[in-house]
XYZ file of C-alpha atoms in Angstrom:
699
model
C 32.104 0.086 -12.913
C 28.565 -1.033 -13.819
C 25.441 0.560 -12.347
C 21.737 -0.035 -11.823
C 19.543 3.081 -11.926
C 15.994 3.199 -10.590
C 13.592 6.143 -10.587
C 10.224 6.455 -8.824
C 7.952 9.448 -9.357
C 5.591 10.617 -6.630
C 3.156 13.482 -6.368
C 5.649 15.739 -4.561
C 9.119 14.297 -5.118
C 10.901 12.185 -7.713
C 13.349 9.713 -6.191
C 16.270 7.849 -7.695
C 18.836 5.329 -6.523
C 22.112 4.542 -8.255
C 23.590 1.187 -7.253
C 27.089 0.058 -8.178
C 28.338 -3.509 -8.624
C 29.415 -3.657 -4.967
C 25.903 -2.816 -3.771
C 26.696 0.739 -2.691
C 23.550 2.892 -2.948
C 23.432 6.596 -3.806
C 20.127 8.391 -3.182
C 18.680 11.358 -5.052
C 15.482 13.332 -4.407
C 14.181 16.241 -6.478
C 10.836 17.982 -6.893
C 8.417 16.285 -9.271
C 7.566 18.166 -12.456
C 3.843 17.593 -13.145
C 3.926 19.610 -16.373
C 6.384 17.045 -17.783
C 7.340 14.191 -15.469
C 10.270 13.233 -17.691
C 12.113 16.376 -16.551
C 11.948 15.209 -12.951
C 13.080 11.746 -14.077
C 16.284 13.086 -15.610
C 16.803 15.676 -12.856
C 16.846 12.869 -10.289
C 19.283 10.782 -12.326
C 21.488 13.824 -12.839
C 21.623 14.446 -9.097
C 22.487 10.790 -8.491
C 25.244 10.967 -11.098
C 26.678 14.141 -9.559
C 26.896 12.446 -6.168
C 29.041 9.820 -7.897
C 31.173 12.593 -9.446
C 29.869 11.644 -12.865
C 28.091 13.482 -15.630
C 24.705 11.988 -16.464
C 25.846 10.648 -19.829
C 28.883 9.036 -18.149
C 26.601 7.298 -15.656
C 24.161 6.057 -18.290
C 26.917 4.777 -20.567
C 27.976 2.509 -17.676
C 24.449 1.524 -16.621
C 23.225 -2.024 -17.231
C 19.553 -1.558 -16.316
C 17.257 1.440 -15.863
C 13.979 0.708 -14.051
C 11.127 3.128 -13.515
C 8.023 3.455 -11.389
C 5.758 5.904 -13.188
C 2.743 7.891 -12.046
C 1.712 9.143 -15.497
C -1.281 6.824 -15.872
C -2.470 7.440 -12.322
C -2.333 11.205 -12.774
C -4.123 11.082 -16.125
C -7.103 9.374 -14.485
C -7.226 11.463 -11.315
C -6.876 14.734 -13.221
C -9.183 13.682 -16.076
C -6.485 14.177 -18.691
C -6.758 10.930 -20.613
C -7.517 10.788 -24.322
C -10.779 10.709 -26.275
C -11.483 6.977 -26.012
C -14.298 4.746 -27.239
C -15.731 1.423 -26.079
C -17.130 -1.324 -28.295
C -19.274 -3.841 -26.429
C -22.150 -6.284 -26.797
C -25.406 -4.594 -27.764
C -27.487 -4.179 -24.613
C -24.460 -3.832 -22.313
C -23.581 -0.255 -23.251
C -24.398 1.185 -19.810
C -22.376 -1.208 -17.656
C -19.681 1.369 -16.919
C -22.220 4.041 -15.987
C -24.483 1.893 -13.807
C -21.330 0.658 -12.018
C -22.167 -1.310 -8.859
C -25.159 0.831 -8.014
C -25.136 3.254 -5.083
C -21.990 1.724 -3.601
C -20.006 3.334 -6.413
C -20.568 6.757 -4.858
C -18.352 5.888 -1.881
C -15.878 3.538 -3.605
C -12.321 4.585 -2.845
C -13.450 7.745 -1.071
C -11.899 9.180 2.080
C -13.851 9.031 5.322
C -14.406 12.798 5.024
C -16.071 12.337 1.636
C -18.155 9.410 2.854
C -19.444 11.488 5.766
C -20.490 14.146 3.230
C -22.549 11.586 1.321
C -25.232 14.098 0.373
C -22.647 15.927 -1.728
C -21.250 12.753 -3.292
C -21.721 11.675 -6.879
C -20.448 9.161 -9.368
C -17.184 10.062 -11.116
C -16.851 11.650 -14.513
C -16.963 8.940 -17.186
C -13.733 7.471 -18.534
C -15.505 7.059 -21.862
C -18.321 9.414 -22.819
C -21.677 7.706 -23.337
C -21.752 8.868 -26.969
C -18.483 6.984 -27.501
C -19.921 3.627 -26.387
C -21.040 1.423 -29.280
C -23.056 -1.772 -29.037
C -22.605 -4.411 -31.722
C -24.753 -7.441 -32.509
C -23.085 -10.627 -31.243
C -23.471 -13.056 -28.339
C -21.447 -15.722 -26.611
C -23.145 -17.521 -23.728
C -21.798 -18.431 -20.289
C -20.446 -21.724 -21.643
C -18.406 -19.954 -24.318
C -20.722 -21.057 -27.138
C -21.638 -18.634 -29.916
C -25.386 -17.969 -29.943
C -25.455 -14.831 -32.150
C -23.060 -14.297 -35.054
C -20.928 -11.172 -35.050
C -22.439 -8.505 -37.303
C -19.259 -7.472 -39.097
C -21.026 -4.809 -41.152
C -22.116 -3.081 -37.945
C -18.536 -3.282 -36.595
C -17.137 -1.781 -39.787
C -19.661 1.076 -39.666
C -18.701 1.759 -36.048
C -15.011 1.735 -36.984
C -15.589 4.265 -39.769
C -17.535 6.538 -37.428
C -14.681 6.335 -34.912
C -12.238 7.290 -37.664
C -14.377 10.299 -38.634
C -14.511 11.389 -34.990
C -10.724 10.987 -34.694
C -10.817 9.010 -31.464
C -7.396 8.284 -29.990
C -8.071 4.880 -28.436
C -10.633 2.073 -28.550
C -11.418 -0.563 -25.916
C -13.236 -3.775 -26.852
C -15.069 -5.800 -24.213
C -17.798 -8.318 -25.037
C -19.880 -10.437 -22.699
C -18.216 -13.770 -21.834
C -15.291 -13.060 -24.150
C -12.919 -14.590 -21.613
C -14.427 -17.982 -22.541
C -14.477 -17.381 -26.301
C -12.515 -14.457 -27.712
C -13.217 -15.045 -31.413
C -15.593 -12.081 -31.749
C -13.246 -9.707 -29.938
C -10.315 -10.794 -32.097
C -12.323 -10.199 -35.267
C -13.469 -6.766 -34.062
C -9.854 -5.836 -33.382
C -8.906 -6.909 -36.912
C -11.632 -4.736 -38.444
C -10.627 -1.756 -36.302
C -7.017 -2.143 -37.436
C -8.200 -2.103 -41.050
C -10.394 0.982 -40.700
C -8.669 3.214 -38.134
C -5.568 5.356 -38.732
C -2.191 3.902 -37.825
C -1.262 4.704 -34.237
C -4.787 4.407 -32.824
C -4.469 2.637 -29.473
C -6.445 -0.638 -29.363
C -7.011 -2.921 -26.388
C -9.350 -5.868 -25.864
C -10.493 -7.414 -22.610
C -9.897 -11.049 -23.575
C -6.210 -10.244 -24.036
C -5.789 -7.858 -21.096
C -7.776 -9.628 -18.373
C -9.663 -12.821 -19.346
C -11.617 -13.058 -16.088
C -15.178 -13.306 -14.849
C -16.668 -9.950 -13.739
C -18.397 -7.832 -16.375
C -18.194 -4.364 -14.794
C -14.649 -4.599 -13.437
C -13.366 -6.104 -16.701
C -15.017 -3.301 -18.676
C -13.485 -0.555 -16.540
C -10.015 -2.141 -16.672
C -10.145 -2.242 -20.467
C -11.566 1.282 -20.736
C -8.910 2.657 -18.372
C -6.230 0.918 -20.425
C -7.479 2.751 -23.518
C -7.961 6.063 -21.704
C -4.337 6.262 -20.496
C -2.687 4.256 -23.278
C -1.587 7.028 -25.669
C -0.294 9.378 -22.938
C 1.635 6.552 -21.271
C 3.073 5.510 -24.622
C 4.142 9.072 -25.380
C 5.755 9.431 -21.951
C 7.677 6.150 -22.124
C 8.857 7.017 -25.636
C 10.109 10.336 -24.258
C 12.001 8.555 -21.469
C 13.442 5.979 -23.874
C 14.524 8.654 -26.342
C 16.051 10.765 -23.579
C 17.988 7.809 -22.209
C 19.311 6.974 -25.663
C 20.371 10.562 -26.305
C 22.304 10.488 -23.035
C 24.239 7.328 -23.821
C 22.099 4.474 -22.466
C 21.775 1.520 -24.838
C 20.036 -0.985 -22.560
C 16.412 -1.889 -21.845
C 13.997 0.271 -19.881
C 12.014 -1.742 -17.332
C 8.777 -0.393 -15.870
C 7.347 -1.223 -12.451
C 3.908 -2.796 -12.389
C 1.452 -2.615 -9.528
C 1.310 -6.402 -9.329
C 4.752 -6.509 -7.761
C 7.283 -6.997 -10.572
C 8.821 -5.175 -13.489
C 7.906 -5.499 -17.158
C 9.386 -4.331 -20.426
C 8.639 -0.829 -21.671
C 6.847 -2.420 -24.639
C 4.482 -4.295 -22.309
C 3.906 -1.137 -20.264
C 2.890 0.716 -23.427
C 0.435 -2.062 -24.329
C -0.943 -2.539 -20.782
C -0.508 0.784 -18.945
C -3.342 -0.015 -16.526
C -0.830 -2.316 -14.818
C 1.349 0.684 -13.909
C -1.317 2.416 -11.791
C -0.084 2.765 -8.185
C 3.133 0.959 -9.091
C 5.227 3.239 -6.852
C 3.637 2.124 -3.560
C 3.803 -1.491 -4.775
C 7.549 -1.113 -5.344
C 8.039 0.010 -1.755
C 6.275 -3.094 -0.476
C 8.378 -5.350 -2.711
C 11.435 -3.637 -1.232
C 10.100 -4.520 2.228
C 9.803 -8.150 1.165
C 13.410 -8.153 -0.040
C 14.632 -6.710 3.265
C 12.375 -8.888 5.437
C 13.884 -12.024 3.895
C 17.248 -10.939 5.261
C 15.882 -9.948 8.669
C 13.684 -13.076 8.874
C 10.599 -10.967 9.563
C 7.352 -12.620 8.466
C 4.584 -10.139 9.317
C 5.216 -6.576 8.166
C 3.172 -3.377 8.046
C 4.748 -1.317 5.264
C 4.136 2.364 6.069
C 5.136 4.875 3.386
C 4.592 8.539 4.213
C 5.573 10.862 1.405
C 4.645 14.397 0.520
C 1.119 13.664 -0.692
C -0.167 10.446 0.873
C 0.322 7.728 3.451
C 0.400 4.297 1.808
C -0.019 1.042 3.706
C 0.622 -2.534 2.668
C 0.804 -5.830 4.534
C 3.136 -8.782 4.262
C 2.093 -12.026 5.933
C 4.384 -15.036 6.090
C 6.874 -12.904 4.177
C 4.645 -12.300 1.132
C 2.718 -9.154 0.136
C -1.056 -9.411 0.240
C -2.582 -8.894 -3.201
C -6.142 -8.121 -4.250
C -7.969 -8.991 -7.482
C -9.746 -5.646 -7.894
C -8.652 -2.073 -7.266
C -10.245 1.358 -7.181
C -9.106 4.589 -8.763
C -11.236 7.709 -8.968
C -14.204 5.606 -7.716
C -13.848 3.133 -10.597
C -13.326 -0.472 -9.569
C -11.170 -2.259 -12.111
C -9.983 -5.825 -12.464
C -6.185 -5.996 -12.291
C -4.517 -7.981 -9.511
C -2.271 -5.587 -7.581
C -0.243 -5.547 -4.425
C -2.836 -4.470 -1.857
C -2.146 -0.823 -0.991
C -4.380 1.493 1.009
C -3.770 5.232 0.681
C -5.036 8.174 2.693
C -4.338 11.866 2.201
C -1.846 12.181 5.053
C 1.545 13.277 3.767
C 4.032 16.003 4.506
C 2.130 18.337 2.199
C -1.335 17.576 3.636
C -3.153 20.816 4.403
C -4.528 21.673 7.843
C -7.763 23.637 8.010
C -10.820 24.258 10.135
C -13.767 22.108 9.089
C -16.622 24.346 7.993
C -19.299 22.051 9.467
C -17.757 21.103 12.826
C -15.408 24.014 13.492
C -12.663 21.539 14.355
C -9.120 21.188 13.107
C -8.684 18.635 10.331
C -5.714 17.531 8.235
C -5.930 16.423 4.589
C -6.823 14.914 2.253
C -5.972 18.018 0.187
C -2.256 18.496 -0.412
C -0.049 21.453 -1.244
C 1.856 19.152 -3.609
C 5.243 20.005 -5.077
C 4.190 23.462 -6.253
C 3.682 25.661 -4.312
C 4.263 23.135 -1.526
C 4.134 23.853 2.225
C 4.189 27.468 3.381
C 7.727 27.061 4.727
C 9.014 26.294 1.217
C 8.654 29.993 0.422
C 7.176 29.362 -3.024
C 3.987 31.309 -2.473
C 2.003 28.693 -0.569
C 0.088 29.990 2.452
C -1.806 26.903 3.609
C -0.390 25.263 6.760
C 0.764 21.680 6.229
C 2.176 18.756 8.185
C 5.698 19.816 7.160
C 5.064 23.302 8.566
C 3.945 21.678 11.818
C 7.061 19.483 11.957
C 9.224 22.575 11.520
C 7.517 24.555 14.310
C 7.669 21.597 16.691
C 11.437 21.431 16.205
C 11.745 18.125 14.346
C 13.128 19.730 11.185
C 16.249 21.864 10.889
C 15.435 24.769 8.539
C 19.007 24.746 7.193
C 19.271 20.979 6.712
C 16.152 20.087 4.705
C 16.974 17.902 1.680
C 20.602 17.902 2.746
C 20.687 21.693 2.934
C 19.575 22.200 -0.669
C 16.318 23.820 0.417
C 15.916 26.343 3.214
C 12.709 26.223 5.249
C 11.224 29.551 6.328
C 10.018 29.157 9.914
C 8.319 32.557 9.923
C 6.096 31.578 6.987
C 5.195 28.312 8.734
C 4.320 30.265 11.876
C 2.172 32.721 9.927
C 0.295 29.839 8.289
C -0.379 28.174 11.645
C -1.350 31.503 13.212
C -4.153 31.947 10.698
C -5.774 28.764 12.013
C -4.777 29.499 15.606
C -6.582 32.845 15.541
C -9.754 31.062 14.444
C -9.444 28.334 17.101
C -7.982 30.428 19.930
C -4.717 28.470 19.909
C -1.044 29.375 19.614
C 0.860 28.357 16.458
C 2.700 25.665 18.448
C -0.581 24.293 19.808
C -1.968 24.103 16.283
C 1.215 22.390 15.088
C 0.980 19.841 17.897
C -2.665 19.227 17.021
C -1.775 18.721 13.359
C 0.891 16.181 14.330
C -1.489 14.277 16.622
C -4.347 14.278 14.104
C -2.230 12.970 11.248
C -0.728 10.347 13.572
C -4.185 9.216 14.717
C -5.458 9.025 11.124
C -2.506 6.906 10.063
C -2.856 4.616 13.076
C -6.576 4.206 12.407
C -5.891 3.421 8.752
C -3.430 0.688 9.755
C -5.856 -0.649 12.352
C -8.605 -0.974 9.762
C -6.264 -2.472 7.170
C -5.090 -5.213 9.554
C -8.156 -6.033 11.638
C -10.536 -5.963 8.662
C -8.367 -8.659 7.068
C -8.291 -10.812 10.176
C -4.840 -9.755 11.408
C -3.683 -8.546 14.826
C -1.384 -5.502 14.377
C 0.400 -6.378 17.621
C 1.932 -9.358 15.829
C 3.478 -7.173 13.120
C 6.616 -5.057 12.734
C 6.318 -1.562 11.249
C 8.621 -0.622 8.367
C 8.739 3.188 8.103
C 9.878 4.822 4.886
C 9.198 7.689 2.499
C 10.434 11.218 3.117
C 8.187 11.769 6.170
C 7.733 8.176 7.371
C 10.773 7.873 9.682
C 9.668 11.028 11.508
C 5.995 10.159 12.007
C 5.631 6.368 12.040
C 7.452 5.809 15.392
C 4.674 7.893 16.994
C 2.072 5.526 15.524
C 3.489 2.345 17.048
C 2.264 2.863 20.666
C -1.293 3.393 19.423
C -1.140 -0.023 17.730
C 0.786 -1.787 20.529
C 3.530 -2.536 17.997
C 6.896 -3.212 19.645
C 9.333 -2.552 16.794
C 9.745 0.030 14.042
C 12.346 -0.474 11.306
C 13.594 2.449 9.225
C 15.111 0.549 6.289
C 18.692 1.280 5.227
C 18.974 4.692 6.825
C 18.708 7.535 4.330
C 17.709 5.069 1.602
C 14.354 4.826 3.420
C 13.457 8.217 1.945
C 13.696 6.767 -1.584
C 12.653 3.244 -0.635
C 10.147 2.785 -3.456
C 12.903 3.554 -5.967
C 15.074 0.904 -4.336
C 12.067 -1.428 -4.305
C 11.970 -1.258 -8.101
C 15.522 -2.642 -8.176
C 14.549 -5.540 -5.907
C 11.620 -6.548 -8.144
C 11.775 -9.539 -10.451
C 10.612 -9.524 -14.067
C 7.014 -10.716 -13.735
C 4.471 -12.193 -16.099
C 1.083 -12.885 -14.550
C -1.919 -14.443 -16.222
C -5.346 -15.201 -14.789
C -7.982 -17.291 -16.539
C -11.587 -17.769 -15.421
C -13.422 -21.022 -16.080
C -15.777 -21.904 -13.248
C -15.608 -25.569 -12.215
C -17.324 -27.374 -9.358
C -15.794 -29.713 -6.772
C -14.648 -32.449 -6.817
C -11.935 -30.943 -8.998
C -10.246 -33.063 -11.643
C -6.484 -32.953 -10.813
C -5.445 -33.767 -14.389
C -7.635 -31.044 -15.905
C -6.449 -28.454 -13.381
C -2.820 -29.443 -14.028
C -3.268 -29.107 -17.780
C -4.854 -25.663 -17.382
C -1.952 -24.442 -15.275
C 0.684 -25.899 -17.582
C -0.805 -24.227 -20.653
C -0.368 -20.843 -18.950
C 3.052 -21.692 -17.502
C 4.466 -22.816 -20.839
C 3.332 -19.618 -22.552
C 4.707 -17.299 -19.853
C 7.963 -19.236 -19.526
C 8.532 -18.938 -23.275
C 7.990 -15.192 -23.028
C 10.552 -14.916 -20.230
C 13.085 -16.913 -22.217
C 12.552 -14.456 -25.054
C 13.530 -11.697 -22.601
C 16.853 -13.479 -22.011
C 16.182 -15.501 -18.853
C 17.581 -19.023 -18.514
C 15.445 -21.875 -17.169
C 17.245 -21.867 -13.802
C 16.435 -18.139 -13.410
C 12.670 -18.646 -13.755
C 10.262 -19.275 -10.866
C 6.632 -20.391 -11.149
C 3.877 -19.845 -8.590
C 0.311 -21.120 -8.914
C -2.847 -19.798 -7.290
C -6.573 -20.521 -7.470
C -9.565 -18.369 -6.505
C -12.209 -20.478 -4.767
C -15.628 -19.737 -3.312
C -18.540 -21.532 -1.697
C -21.241 -22.256 -4.265
C -23.903 -20.312 -2.385
C -21.657 -17.335 -1.585
C -19.959 -14.622 -3.637
C -16.667 -13.974 -1.839
C -13.642 -15.479 -3.560
C -10.403 -16.285 -1.741
C -7.055 -16.849 -3.436
C -4.906 -19.741 -2.191
C -1.603 -21.237 -3.403
C -1.572 -24.424 -5.469
C 1.414 -26.840 -5.591
C 3.587 -26.941 -8.708
C 3.953 -30.051 -10.844
C 1.336 -32.682 -11.623
C -1.529 -32.542 -9.143
C -3.355 -35.445 -7.535
C -6.502 -35.734 -5.422
C -4.627 -35.105 -2.169
C -3.294 -31.833 -3.604
C -6.815 -30.726 -4.494
C -8.053 -31.639 -1.009
C -5.235 -29.544 0.461
C -6.210 -26.580 -1.735
C -9.816 -26.763 -0.509
C -8.589 -27.042 3.090
C -6.441 -23.923 2.665
C -9.433 -22.090 1.234
C -11.657 -22.992 4.199
C -9.055 -21.936 6.749
C -8.311 -18.649 5.003
C -12.014 -17.909 4.500
C -12.585 -18.385 8.228
C -9.621 -16.131 9.069
C -11.065 -13.389 6.871
C -14.785 -13.627 7.621
C -15.007 -15.350 10.987
C -15.716 -18.792 12.333
C -18.880 -20.294 10.862
C -19.021 -17.839 7.941
C -18.420 -20.602 5.399
C -21.062 -22.997 4.100
C -19.286 -26.283 3.428
C -22.495 -28.139 2.612
C -23.030 -25.966 -0.473
C -19.878 -27.266 -2.135
C -16.961 -25.427 -3.697
C -16.223 -23.674 -6.975
C -12.877 -22.843 -8.552
C -13.493 -19.554 -10.351
C -10.062 -18.471 -11.574
C -6.573 -19.909 -11.828
C -3.485 -17.728 -11.851
C 0.190 -18.174 -12.670
C 2.968 -15.830 -11.593
C 6.070 -16.623 -13.646
C 9.073 -14.473 -12.746
C 12.629 -14.064 -13.946
C 15.137 -13.322 -11.199
C 16.908 -9.979 -11.638
C 20.107 -8.556 -10.130
C 19.393 -7.252 -6.619
C 21.196 -4.623 -4.513
C 23.454 -5.712 -1.665
C 22.110 -4.040 1.472
C 24.668 -5.313 3.980
C 27.117 -2.797 5.459
C 30.334 -3.111 7.441
C 30.221 -2.621 11.215
C 31.251 0.800 12.518
C 33.766 1.586 15.219
C 32.998 3.776 18.208
C 29.830 5.142 19.755
C 27.092 7.404 18.492
C 27.957 10.975 19.433
C 25.321 13.719 19.149
C 26.153 16.683 16.949
C 24.089 19.157 18.936
C 20.998 19.482 21.119
C 17.702 21.212 20.430
C 14.321 21.705 22.080
C 11.552 19.654 20.494
C 7.877 19.831 21.380
C 6.976 16.132 21.529
C 3.166 15.938 21.179
C 3.117 12.609 23.043
C 4.632 14.384 26.070
C 2.773 17.666 25.684
C 5.935 19.669 26.327
C 9.321 20.596 24.951
C 12.227 18.318 25.788
C 15.951 18.714 25.306
C 16.612 16.395 22.359
C 19.971 15.193 21.078
C 20.563 15.593 17.346
C 22.731 13.122 15.417
C 24.091 13.249 11.877
C 23.130 10.143 9.949
C 26.401 10.230 8.011
C 28.284 9.742 11.292
C 26.300 6.680 12.403
C 26.700 3.096 11.298
C 25.971 -0.562 12.068
C 26.447 -1.521 15.704
C 25.731 1.922 17.157
C 22.815 2.732 19.481
C 20.830 5.908 20.104
C 18.457 6.506 23.022
C 15.391 8.709 22.782
C 14.456 11.440 22.769
C 16.659 11.949 19.748
C 16.624 13.089 16.146
C 18.813 11.705 13.383
C 19.233 14.137 10.494
C 19.801 12.647 7.063
C 20.011 14.132 3.598
C 16.435 13.301 2.621
C 14.623 12.365 5.819
C 14.612 12.739 9.601
C 14.371 9.835 12.038
C 12.540 10.720 15.254
C 13.257 8.457 18.235
C 10.601 9.278 20.859
C 11.272 9.526 24.589
C 11.620 6.138 26.307
C 12.457 4.412 22.995
C 15.818 2.926 21.991
C 17.320 2.580 18.531
C 20.002 0.208 17.270
C 21.561 0.300 13.808
C 21.900 -3.216 12.386
C 24.214 -4.705 9.753
C 21.964 -3.478 6.919
C 22.065 0.108 8.216
C 18.454 -0.249 9.367
C 17.380 1.905 12.294
C 15.584 -0.594 14.538
C 13.528 1.297 17.118
C 12.467 -0.608 20.227
C 9.222 1.028 21.352
C 9.319 1.579 25.113
C 12.966 0.524 25.372
C 14.134 -2.603 27.129
């Protein structure tokens, strides 16, 4: 029997799914191992193999594809553990990365708590130290014409100084190089001649040939900063897989919504940042196609964070720029918003206000929540869930980990003594605060983008999502919550990797003014398409397995905001270009309000983009209908914060439920890796894909 294996690493847990040729999914969840994430990778696969009654080497010998969502690059940036990197740029532009976007950089990507403490805020530590930034004499103008020759002697002197200083990686980004890359290419050649073998090199005109000096610089610098550590990690995974019998290709999830080869991930690791949350959203797209849902709020609550993404008309929303550690960088990603509200989020009394607050700090995987019994004493959301009665102390992670209720109570008591509240009152407050924060985050994410959350369906996944997200829905006036594929929801991002296609994406900036020449635009698209299609064929995809999507970023001439809209395939004519402009105007108005546009100023096409994907083997999510009715295993008292009191609550075993069964709230469904909470007055039906579809408010 052949298998697909997919592993996703998070801040608290490492998840894996093993899928056989019939579509049967086996889930695995282990603690992440921050000291060496590869240990968690293989621990998760080993657990998945054991559930199939296989040794790990037996599983891998029969595996066709291993795919991986990695957090190594993300962690290196957040924890400041990248390498000693240098930046070579145009003389006079050496301070771009330090000036950033002025004062706004102080609050970029910060939590609301940090923004409110603005007086204590500062710019982030530099990715590249100022002494490692080198200006070289050269100049290309905004038309792509060379106006100052490249001073090769200066470049060679810089390269020799870098060699003496034993830098690990070098980023090259010159002004306007996306229009003429000849100087960057020559600099790269000189660096290769002068630097030791193995020095990581990356240039902006190859990585992201787009307009936007600061964001392009940071993307290239980040790529250099995390390049060597990502390369070392992927080599370790590849070697470990080979030693255990796997002879196939390792695919790596990218934050843009597809997978890429391990070789590409080593060369462009910046594209792996936040790839785990992106995988979950791609999994939602795969499921929504089968359920015929068009507008989805993807809500992923894990141990460390709460991640939100939107799908409209069945497609994930993407964004051209992203922020990590306050640095805005230019890589188009699936649009994900994260807040520090996970199962491990720490509750504490705010020193300024004297009020209870939750997050963004997390207890992480080690020591974890107080109830884990690993030495942690800070009260967390998981401790609150345990005291409220949602979690069974003997059934956590399928019974593999016992939860110590007395330690959770002691942790809550420490705060309760300060606030004059009982441990249960503190726990209820923690639950309500984290629920309100998540609801507010979703509200901002939808309304700020011109969407009405009442017209969306909530997909709840991650280890803590099925327990908490149903409580969010009434605050958003959302009618339906879907917990995808039962227990698989707890490892949904890992399954999302397996539902991702092999993706090549290329964006090219060359600002043109309307009226747009259809022939010229067609030729520009086809040049990109031909190149990316050839690369996919080299990966083994046939022509009928390749899909092409075109997009263009437009703006009004007198305004700065760009909006991405789809462009038809094939040879374009004037009516196609008119339709593209019309789509831009309608979408601009949806985003910024009626009358925000300025049609009289004219239009500019700033960037064109091609997404060329190769279709991969996907899991079969459909399940057979079950006979009989849902029968509760037991009953317990749960303090439902929405009711303000304890209620007798039926408890069901997820392994005993199946498609066609219904469960009425208040109820709890215990699964190996998650708990589904069905609030009072709500109904739940299990559909043919084993999804738990919760009708908020019942019929």
